[in-house]
Amino acid sequence: MSRGYLIRRLLAVFLVLAIVTFAVFAITTMLPGNAAIMILGEYATPDAVAALERQLHLDQPWYTQYLSWVGGILHGDFGTSLRLSLPVTEVVGEAFANSAMLALTALVVVTITAIPLGALAAIKRGTAMDLGLGLFSYLGTALPEFVTATLLLVFFAAPQQGIFPAGGFVAPWESLTGFGAHVVLPAATLGLVLMAHVARQVRSEMSEVLSSDYIRAARLKGLSEKRVIRRHALPNSLAPAVAVISLDIGYLLGGIIVVEEIFAWPGLGRLLIYALENRDLPVIQAVTLLLATVYALSNLLSDIVIALLDPRVRYA
Amino acid sequence: MRNFFSTPTAIVGTALLSIVCFAAIFGPFIAPYDPQAFDALNRLQGPSMAHWLGTDQFGRDLLSRILTGAPSTVAFGVGATVVGVGIGSIIGVVAGVSGGWVDSTIMRILDGLLAVPDLLFTLLIVTILGGGMEHAMLAVSIAFAPGMARISRSAVLSVRTRDYVRAAVARGESGFYIVRAEVLPNALSPIVVEATIRVSFAIMIGATLGFLGLGAQPPSTEWGLMVAEARQFMFRNPWCVAVPGLSIAIAALGFNLFGDALRDSLDPKRSHG
Amino acid sequence: MTAQTLMKDAPIAATEKSALSIIDYSLSYKTANGLIPALQNIDLTIPKGKTVGLVGESGSGKSSMAWSIMRYLPSNAVETGGAIRLAGEELLDYTPFQMMDIRGRRMSMVFQDPSTSLNPTIRLGEQIAEVLMRHRGLTKVQAFAEAEAALARTGITRPKEMLQRFPHEASGGEKQRVVIATAFACEPELIIFDEPTTALDILTARQILDLFNQLRDETNVSALYISHDLGLVSRVVDEVNVLHKGVIVERGAVDEVFRKPSAPYTRQLIGAVPNPDRWIGADAPAEPQTLVKLDKIGVHYGAPSRIQKMFWPEDADNVGFWGAKDVAFEVRRGELLGVVGESGSGKSTIAKVLAGLQDFEGRLEFDGKNVASRKAIDRAYRRRVQIVFQHPDASLNPRQKIGKILSRPLKLYGIVPRDQIKARIAELLEMVRLPAEFADRYPHELSGGQKQRVAIARAFAAEPELVICDEVTAALDVSVQAAVAELLVKLQKDTGAACVFITHDLNLIRQLAHRIAVMHHGKLVDFFDRADARSDDRDAYTKALLDAVPVHAAPQETASA
């Protein structure tokens, strides 16, 4: 991979993140309600409010606030949570780790199931299996996470006879089985939507590859079907599959907000909803920025993987 | 367009869409019961002859509640999409037609906004605007705009380099004529297709907001809200969460399938694939 | 022996001795409109060690024939009878599994476009070696050694290095050599060449053709050579078959067919092959008057931005590339000026500059007035200079009817009063020999040639003084090509407009143009009167181009050429 390509992509990511900080700041400062009043309560004296506003730099013009906020971030300081009176880094850090475990579990499951499923459907086009996958993927993309989650709860987590716990979290270092039991339903909820989408995209990419001239040429060389599929077709549809998955990480990050709320998973999503309800500005800003960063970086990572998979991109 | 109904996708999509639209238009008039009428004796019933889809925790008829909720659910999806597509397409067309630094600036800003997941973006805006159906709808529109802008921009760009547009430029046509008569009519179909599919996302996000308590407010019969309200009782009567949940899925599926079929019939390359 | 008896006797005699024999073979495709016949009662024999040509225009069924022989038909194909025998063995009886063993080993194929028929993510070496490993049971090391040798035989100078490259790192000619090396790798009995030079540039095509002849002599392989180009086929084959609408209408030795074509279709086809000795152009303008003058015209694609120029001024010239540089020539009133070059030569760039579609550097003078830049081009200039593009599918707005398309220049420039527009459209259509009803049709309801006529009518509707034709015949079938070229010449004659005719086809341009400009790598390398095409002081590149294109005399002219 050429260094120029990497540098260009990295610069683009930084630019995106710079714009995101601005957007996040703009949106959050537009939030109604005065932070100082929120902290001190409605009956605080005007003097106390003014003092706190000074302390929070709320009396400064917006660009000064923005610059000091960004400056803080660059030093790893996201401010102090207004509600929890803890450093935001601490609050968000733990939630981030919990969310990452959930999201990665879902992502791994999706990757190892959806790609082979989609490829198989493309190879066996028009068969019952292909049709079944089509049906499943349409249903998957039409069910919002909260419906899937609720239905999964009804089936697998009923109070007495349920197989899995209805919610909560156990860290894997405390009990691996406990973590496993708790992660199944939320990960399945997240995974179902993604799996449906990824499998469908892989199928369509793979079909396109299978109808290409070079696959025809490979078959006309008399190569075995196994080699045509494994050596010629699959590698060429993997790069697009990675691109699809990386875009779907955006859905995944949106999805965890709802899923964590439903399954009481102490991650970023749950934290965000709590912060939104309580107008905890620094936390809202940090969570939003963090999710956007993860998304931008995962896109960068996928670009690198694609470049490794496809020699044409590698040298571009 | 001639062979639109030649695929199962199109047939099923059109059928589902017809059902959903029928419910959205006539639902409130054909509902057998008052959707808000409590019936303490018939709480959390399964489907029966009297209540085809069962009753909820207050004994309200689920079928009637679904039917009266249909107009707002569909209106939410279509409304949010139309506004979002409108805003987005204007931005995208302006970017695509202008090119140069205008285009790059708009695109960089869009890249930034697109890095924020749709649902998160919507949640932030809803929080700014405050809850409620109208605000939720506006929030979804705003969240949709960057994505739509990007799609309409690329549609415009792909048309812009076609020879018939070049021919118009070489002829000395005005920029306005070229955009109106040569570019837009040909860039429209990908935008329409995308918009149709997005209605299904809008319906799902709207329901999610209702579920989280940030969209429709009780005693509305919005479907997402119905799932949220019935969740406490879901183990006693799964029907009261399954019915509104599946209704959302059917509505979303209808728009999704219809949009896919539309794409296939408009794109000659795909239809032979 | 007449063609008739040849057709009758050939299959029976050929069965044992021939490499391939096709007997009374018919094929149809199942469509929504019922069975559409693609091939009807085909008899074709390829004797051992011979090359047989199959010539036809698009839609003639020539590709279907290739798929039939390779037993690689789409699922809607219905074979309605006949036999296809490889060295006497009936291929129709073989299972798909048995065919897998025959393909690549006993029969192989060379495709039209090497850039799509090679797998973009696999190194070229593996793409050759895999055939050897599959069919000759070689180990990886042996196969790569053999692949290297095979590549060397195709004239690639550093075969070992080439093995390590990916397709996008090789040129079109190199890629086609790889495909050819693969086809020859297992020393098959039969190779099918499906338009192997069509996607290549003139000089490269010539080299590939020479390579084919050389390899054929070395290996004594039997080959079926499929092409739309009768002139080209005549240089490689022993016997030619002319396919028209799924039926072989003519067969015979190449010279025979060229000298005495029996079928009317063959005669039409031969007549349409551009022949530089048959002048069809308009008379040259009596006294040369300059209409357009280009001086030091340059186009810099991907030119460095202001920031780049500021920080890396020394790189400014190397950023991007020059689509055209220091191009200078003039176009005279009423003349047809040919601009010839391979792809990437800058010929289309010059067309875009003239049509006001491309920013340029240098001096452009039109009718004595200086045009400073693209932005300075006004509507008056745009009316007087019109352009016709290569692909008629792309140059007509699919959502406008033909009448609307033709009305635009009339309205825009106020050529005729509003109430006469309709009548004028009918006249324009008649002028390009299309029925007046076409005004109510959409472009997709017309054939490629008809669409190109509409595009030409639109250009002439503006009553221009200069018409730029950018490869206007390249996307059309041979027979349609000739008609469109003749139409252009006639219009030019009638209106007195000058024409810049851009093409890669030297034979065609020598039939039409008064003067010819040759471009290469963005530069003008040669400029001459048509009469001087063969003169000694031509540029070496011009000579190479002229030598690369086959010239086959039309039957009514000299047969000795």
PDB file of C-alpha atoms in Angstrom, chain C residues 52-169:
ATOM      1  CA  VAL C  52     -11.239 -20.627 -40.279  1.00  0.00           C
ATOM      2  CA  GLY C  53     -12.789 -17.196 -39.997  1.00  0.00           C
ATOM      3  CA  LEU C  54     -16.327 -16.443 -38.882  1.00  0.00           C
ATOM      4  CA  VAL C  55     -17.394 -12.946 -39.849  1.00  0.00           C
ATOM      5  CA  GLY C  56     -20.574 -11.194 -38.871  1.00  0.00           C
ATOM      6  CA  GLU C  57     -21.945  -7.964 -37.496  1.00  0.00           C
ATOM      7  CA  SER C  58     -23.315  -7.585 -33.994  1.00  0.00           C
ATOM      8  CA  GLY C  59     -26.323  -9.822 -33.482  1.00  0.00           C
ATOM      9  CA  SER C  60     -25.306 -12.189 -36.242  1.00  0.00           C
ATOM     10  CA  GLY C  61     -24.859 -15.057 -33.783  1.00  0.00           C
ATOM     11  CA  LYS C  62     -21.095 -15.305 -34.023  1.00  0.00           C
ATOM     12  CA  SER C  63     -20.592 -15.209 -30.274  1.00  0.00           C
ATOM     13  CA  SER C  64     -23.349 -17.763 -29.737  1.00  0.00           C
ATOM     14  CA  MET C  65     -21.376 -20.044 -32.014  1.00  0.00           C
ATOM     15  CA  ALA C  66     -18.336 -19.736 -29.759  1.00  0.00           C
ATOM     16  CA  TRP C  67     -20.378 -20.506 -26.634  1.00  0.00           C
ATOM     17  CA  SER C  68     -21.953 -23.496 -28.348  1.00  0.00           C
ATOM     18  CA  ILE C  69     -18.585 -24.976 -29.219  1.00  0.00           C
ATOM     19  CA  MET C  70     -17.240 -24.373 -25.716  1.00  0.00           C
ATOM     20  CA  ARG C  71     -20.473 -25.849 -24.327  1.00  0.00           C
ATOM     21  CA  TYR C  72     -20.979 -22.771 -22.211  1.00  0.00           C
ATOM     22  CA  LEU C  73     -24.512 -21.687 -23.063  1.00  0.00           C
ATOM     23  CA  PRO C  74     -26.849 -19.590 -20.931  1.00  0.00           C
ATOM     24  CA  SER C  75     -29.720 -21.449 -19.277  1.00  0.00           C
ATOM     25  CA  ASN C  76     -32.290 -20.119 -21.750  1.00  0.00           C
ATOM     26  CA  ALA C  77     -30.462 -21.587 -24.749  1.00  0.00           C
ATOM     27  CA  VAL C  78     -32.263 -24.363 -26.596  1.00  0.00           C
ATOM     28  CA  GLU C  79     -30.310 -26.503 -29.014  1.00  0.00           C
ATOM     29  CA  THR C  80     -32.680 -27.674 -31.685  1.00  0.00           C
ATOM     30  CA  GLY C  81     -30.457 -30.113 -33.489  1.00  0.00           C
ATOM     31  CA  GLY C  82     -27.159 -30.901 -35.131  1.00  0.00           C
ATOM     32  CA  ALA C  83     -23.739 -31.977 -34.017  1.00  0.00           C
ATOM     33  CA  ILE C  84     -20.526 -30.364 -32.823  1.00  0.00           C
ATOM     34  CA  ARG C  85     -17.553 -32.704 -33.028  1.00  0.00           C
ATOM     35  CA  LEU C  86     -14.074 -32.140 -31.723  1.00  0.00           C
ATOM     36  CA  ALA C  87     -11.726 -34.493 -33.581  1.00  0.00           C
ATOM     37  CA  GLY C  88     -14.723 -36.679 -34.290  1.00  0.00           C
ATOM     38  CA  GLU C  89     -16.001 -36.768 -30.687  1.00  0.00           C
ATOM     39  CA  GLU C  90     -19.531 -35.535 -30.194  1.00  0.00           C
ATOM     40  CA  LEU C  91     -19.359 -32.654 -27.707  1.00  0.00           C
ATOM     41  CA  LEU C  92     -23.133 -32.502 -27.354  1.00  0.00           C
ATOM     42  CA  ASP C  93     -23.043 -35.884 -25.628  1.00  0.00           C
ATOM     43  CA  TYR C  94     -20.540 -34.889 -22.991  1.00  0.00           C
ATOM     44  CA  THR C  95     -21.647 -34.050 -19.477  1.00  0.00           C
ATOM     45  CA  PRO C  96     -20.716 -30.676 -18.016  1.00  0.00           C
ATOM     46  CA  PHE C  97     -18.223 -32.517 -15.839  1.00  0.00           C
ATOM     47  CA  GLN C  98     -16.526 -34.120 -18.837  1.00  0.00           C
ATOM     48  CA  MET C  99     -16.433 -30.746 -20.584  1.00  0.00           C
ATOM     49  CA  MET C 100     -14.500 -29.273 -17.667  1.00  0.00           C
ATOM     50  CA  ASP C 101     -11.676 -31.591 -18.581  1.00  0.00           C
ATOM     51  CA  ILE C 102     -11.807 -30.674 -22.255  1.00  0.00           C
ATOM     52  CA  ARG C 103     -11.975 -26.918 -21.823  1.00  0.00           C
ATOM     53  CA  GLY C 104      -8.550 -25.384 -21.401  1.00  0.00           C
ATOM     54  CA  ARG C 105      -6.853 -28.657 -22.354  1.00  0.00           C
ATOM     55  CA  ARG C 106      -8.202 -29.604 -25.767  1.00  0.00           C
ATOM     56  CA  MET C 107     -10.061 -26.404 -26.590  1.00  0.00           C
ATOM     57  CA  SER C 108      -9.326 -22.939 -25.342  1.00  0.00           C
ATOM     58  CA  MET C 109     -10.415 -19.438 -26.011  1.00  0.00           C
ATOM     59  CA  VAL C 110      -9.007 -15.921 -26.393  1.00  0.00           C
ATOM     60  CA  PHE C 111     -11.435 -13.162 -25.523  1.00  0.00           C
ATOM     61  CA  GLN C 112     -12.160  -9.726 -26.855  1.00  0.00           C
ATOM     62  CA  ASP C 113     -11.151  -7.597 -23.919  1.00  0.00           C
ATOM     63  CA  PRO C 114      -8.146  -8.739 -21.894  1.00  0.00           C
ATOM     64  CA  SER C 115      -8.833  -6.145 -19.219  1.00  0.00           C
ATOM     65  CA  THR C 116     -12.093  -7.851 -18.248  1.00  0.00           C
ATOM     66  CA  SER C 117     -11.164 -11.446 -18.949  1.00  0.00           C
ATOM     67  CA  LEU C 118      -8.281 -11.510 -16.493  1.00  0.00           C
ATOM     68  CA  ASN C 119      -9.014 -11.684 -12.783  1.00  0.00           C
ATOM     69  CA  PRO C 120      -7.987  -8.321 -11.311  1.00  0.00           C
ATOM     70  CA  THR C 121      -6.886  -9.704  -7.942  1.00  0.00           C
ATOM     71  CA  ILE C 122      -4.696 -12.600  -9.112  1.00  0.00           C
ATOM     72  CA  ARG C 123      -1.143 -12.226 -10.364  1.00  0.00           C
ATOM     73  CA  LEU C 124      -0.724 -12.963 -14.063  1.00  0.00           C
ATOM     74  CA  GLY C 125       1.644 -15.865 -13.403  1.00  0.00           C
ATOM     75  CA  GLU C 126      -0.910 -17.775 -11.377  1.00  0.00           C
ATOM     76  CA  GLN C 127      -3.542 -17.203 -14.036  1.00  0.00           C
ATOM     77  CA  ILE C 128      -1.383 -19.023 -16.570  1.00  0.00           C
ATOM     78  CA  ALA C 129       0.005 -21.616 -14.195  1.00  0.00           C
ATOM     79  CA  GLU C 130      -3.380 -22.713 -12.860  1.00  0.00           C
ATOM     80  CA  VAL C 131      -4.286 -24.138 -16.246  1.00  0.00           C
ATOM     81  CA  LEU C 132      -1.066 -26.131 -16.395  1.00  0.00           C
ATOM     82  CA  MET C 133      -1.583 -27.443 -12.888  1.00  0.00           C
ATOM     83  CA  ARG C 134      -5.163 -28.358 -13.620  1.00  0.00           C
ATOM     84  CA  HIS C 135      -4.715 -30.071 -16.951  1.00  0.00           C
ATOM     85  CA  ARG C 136      -1.137 -31.250 -17.083  1.00  0.00           C
ATOM     86  CA  GLY C 137      -0.752 -32.139 -13.439  1.00  0.00           C
ATOM     87  CA  LEU C 138       2.351 -30.007 -12.999  1.00  0.00           C
ATOM     88  CA  THR C 139       3.569 -28.928  -9.587  1.00  0.00           C
ATOM     89  CA  LYS C 140       3.494 -25.259  -8.759  1.00  0.00           C
ATOM     90  CA  VAL C 141       7.191 -24.817  -9.502  1.00  0.00           C
ATOM     91  CA  GLN C 142       6.971 -26.660 -12.800  1.00  0.00           C
ATOM     92  CA  ALA C 143       3.866 -24.772 -13.794  1.00  0.00           C
ATOM     93  CA  PHE C 144       5.451 -21.386 -13.159  1.00  0.00           C
ATOM     94  CA  ALA C 145       8.549 -22.353 -15.119  1.00  0.00           C
ATOM     95  CA  GLU C 146       6.339 -23.503 -17.963  1.00  0.00           C
ATOM     96  CA  ALA C 147       4.241 -20.310 -17.698  1.00  0.00           C
ATOM     97  CA  GLU C 148       7.386 -18.257 -18.017  1.00  0.00           C
ATOM     98  CA  ALA C 149       8.368 -20.138 -21.140  1.00  0.00           C
ATOM     99  CA  ALA C 150       4.873 -19.744 -22.568  1.00  0.00           C
ATOM    100  CA  LEU C 151       5.001 -16.009 -21.969  1.00  0.00           C
ATOM    101  CA  ALA C 152       8.432 -15.797 -23.567  1.00  0.00           C
ATOM    102  CA  ARG C 153       7.001 -17.435 -26.674  1.00  0.00           C
ATOM    103  CA  THR C 154       4.457 -14.616 -26.942  1.00  0.00           C
ATOM    104  CA  GLY C 155       7.301 -12.131 -27.228  1.00  0.00           C
ATOM    105  CA  ILE C 156       7.150 -10.608 -23.763  1.00  0.00           C
ATOM    106  CA  THR C 157      10.644  -9.405 -23.012  1.00  0.00           C
ATOM    107  CA  ARG C 158      10.794 -10.003 -19.269  1.00  0.00           C
ATOM    108  CA  PRO C 159       8.414 -12.901 -18.702  1.00  0.00           C
ATOM    109  CA  LYS C 160       9.576 -13.639 -15.170  1.00  0.00           C
ATOM    110  CA  GLU C 161       8.754 -10.128 -14.057  1.00  0.00           C
ATOM    111  CA  MET C 162       5.425 -10.197 -15.822  1.00  0.00           C
ATOM    112  CA  LEU C 163       4.407 -13.313 -13.883  1.00  0.00           C
ATOM    113  CA  GLN C 164       4.530 -11.285 -10.669  1.00  0.00           C
ATOM    114  CA  ARG C 165       2.344  -8.480 -11.925  1.00  0.00           C
ATOM    115  CA  PHE C 166      -1.367  -7.879 -11.453  1.00  0.00           C
ATOM    116  CA  PRO C 167      -3.465  -7.244 -14.561  1.00  0.00           C
ATOM    117  CA  HIS C 168      -3.751  -3.508 -13.904  1.00  0.00           C
ATOM    118  CA  GLU C 169       0.034  -3.259 -13.950  1.00  0.00           C
TER     119      GLU C 169
END
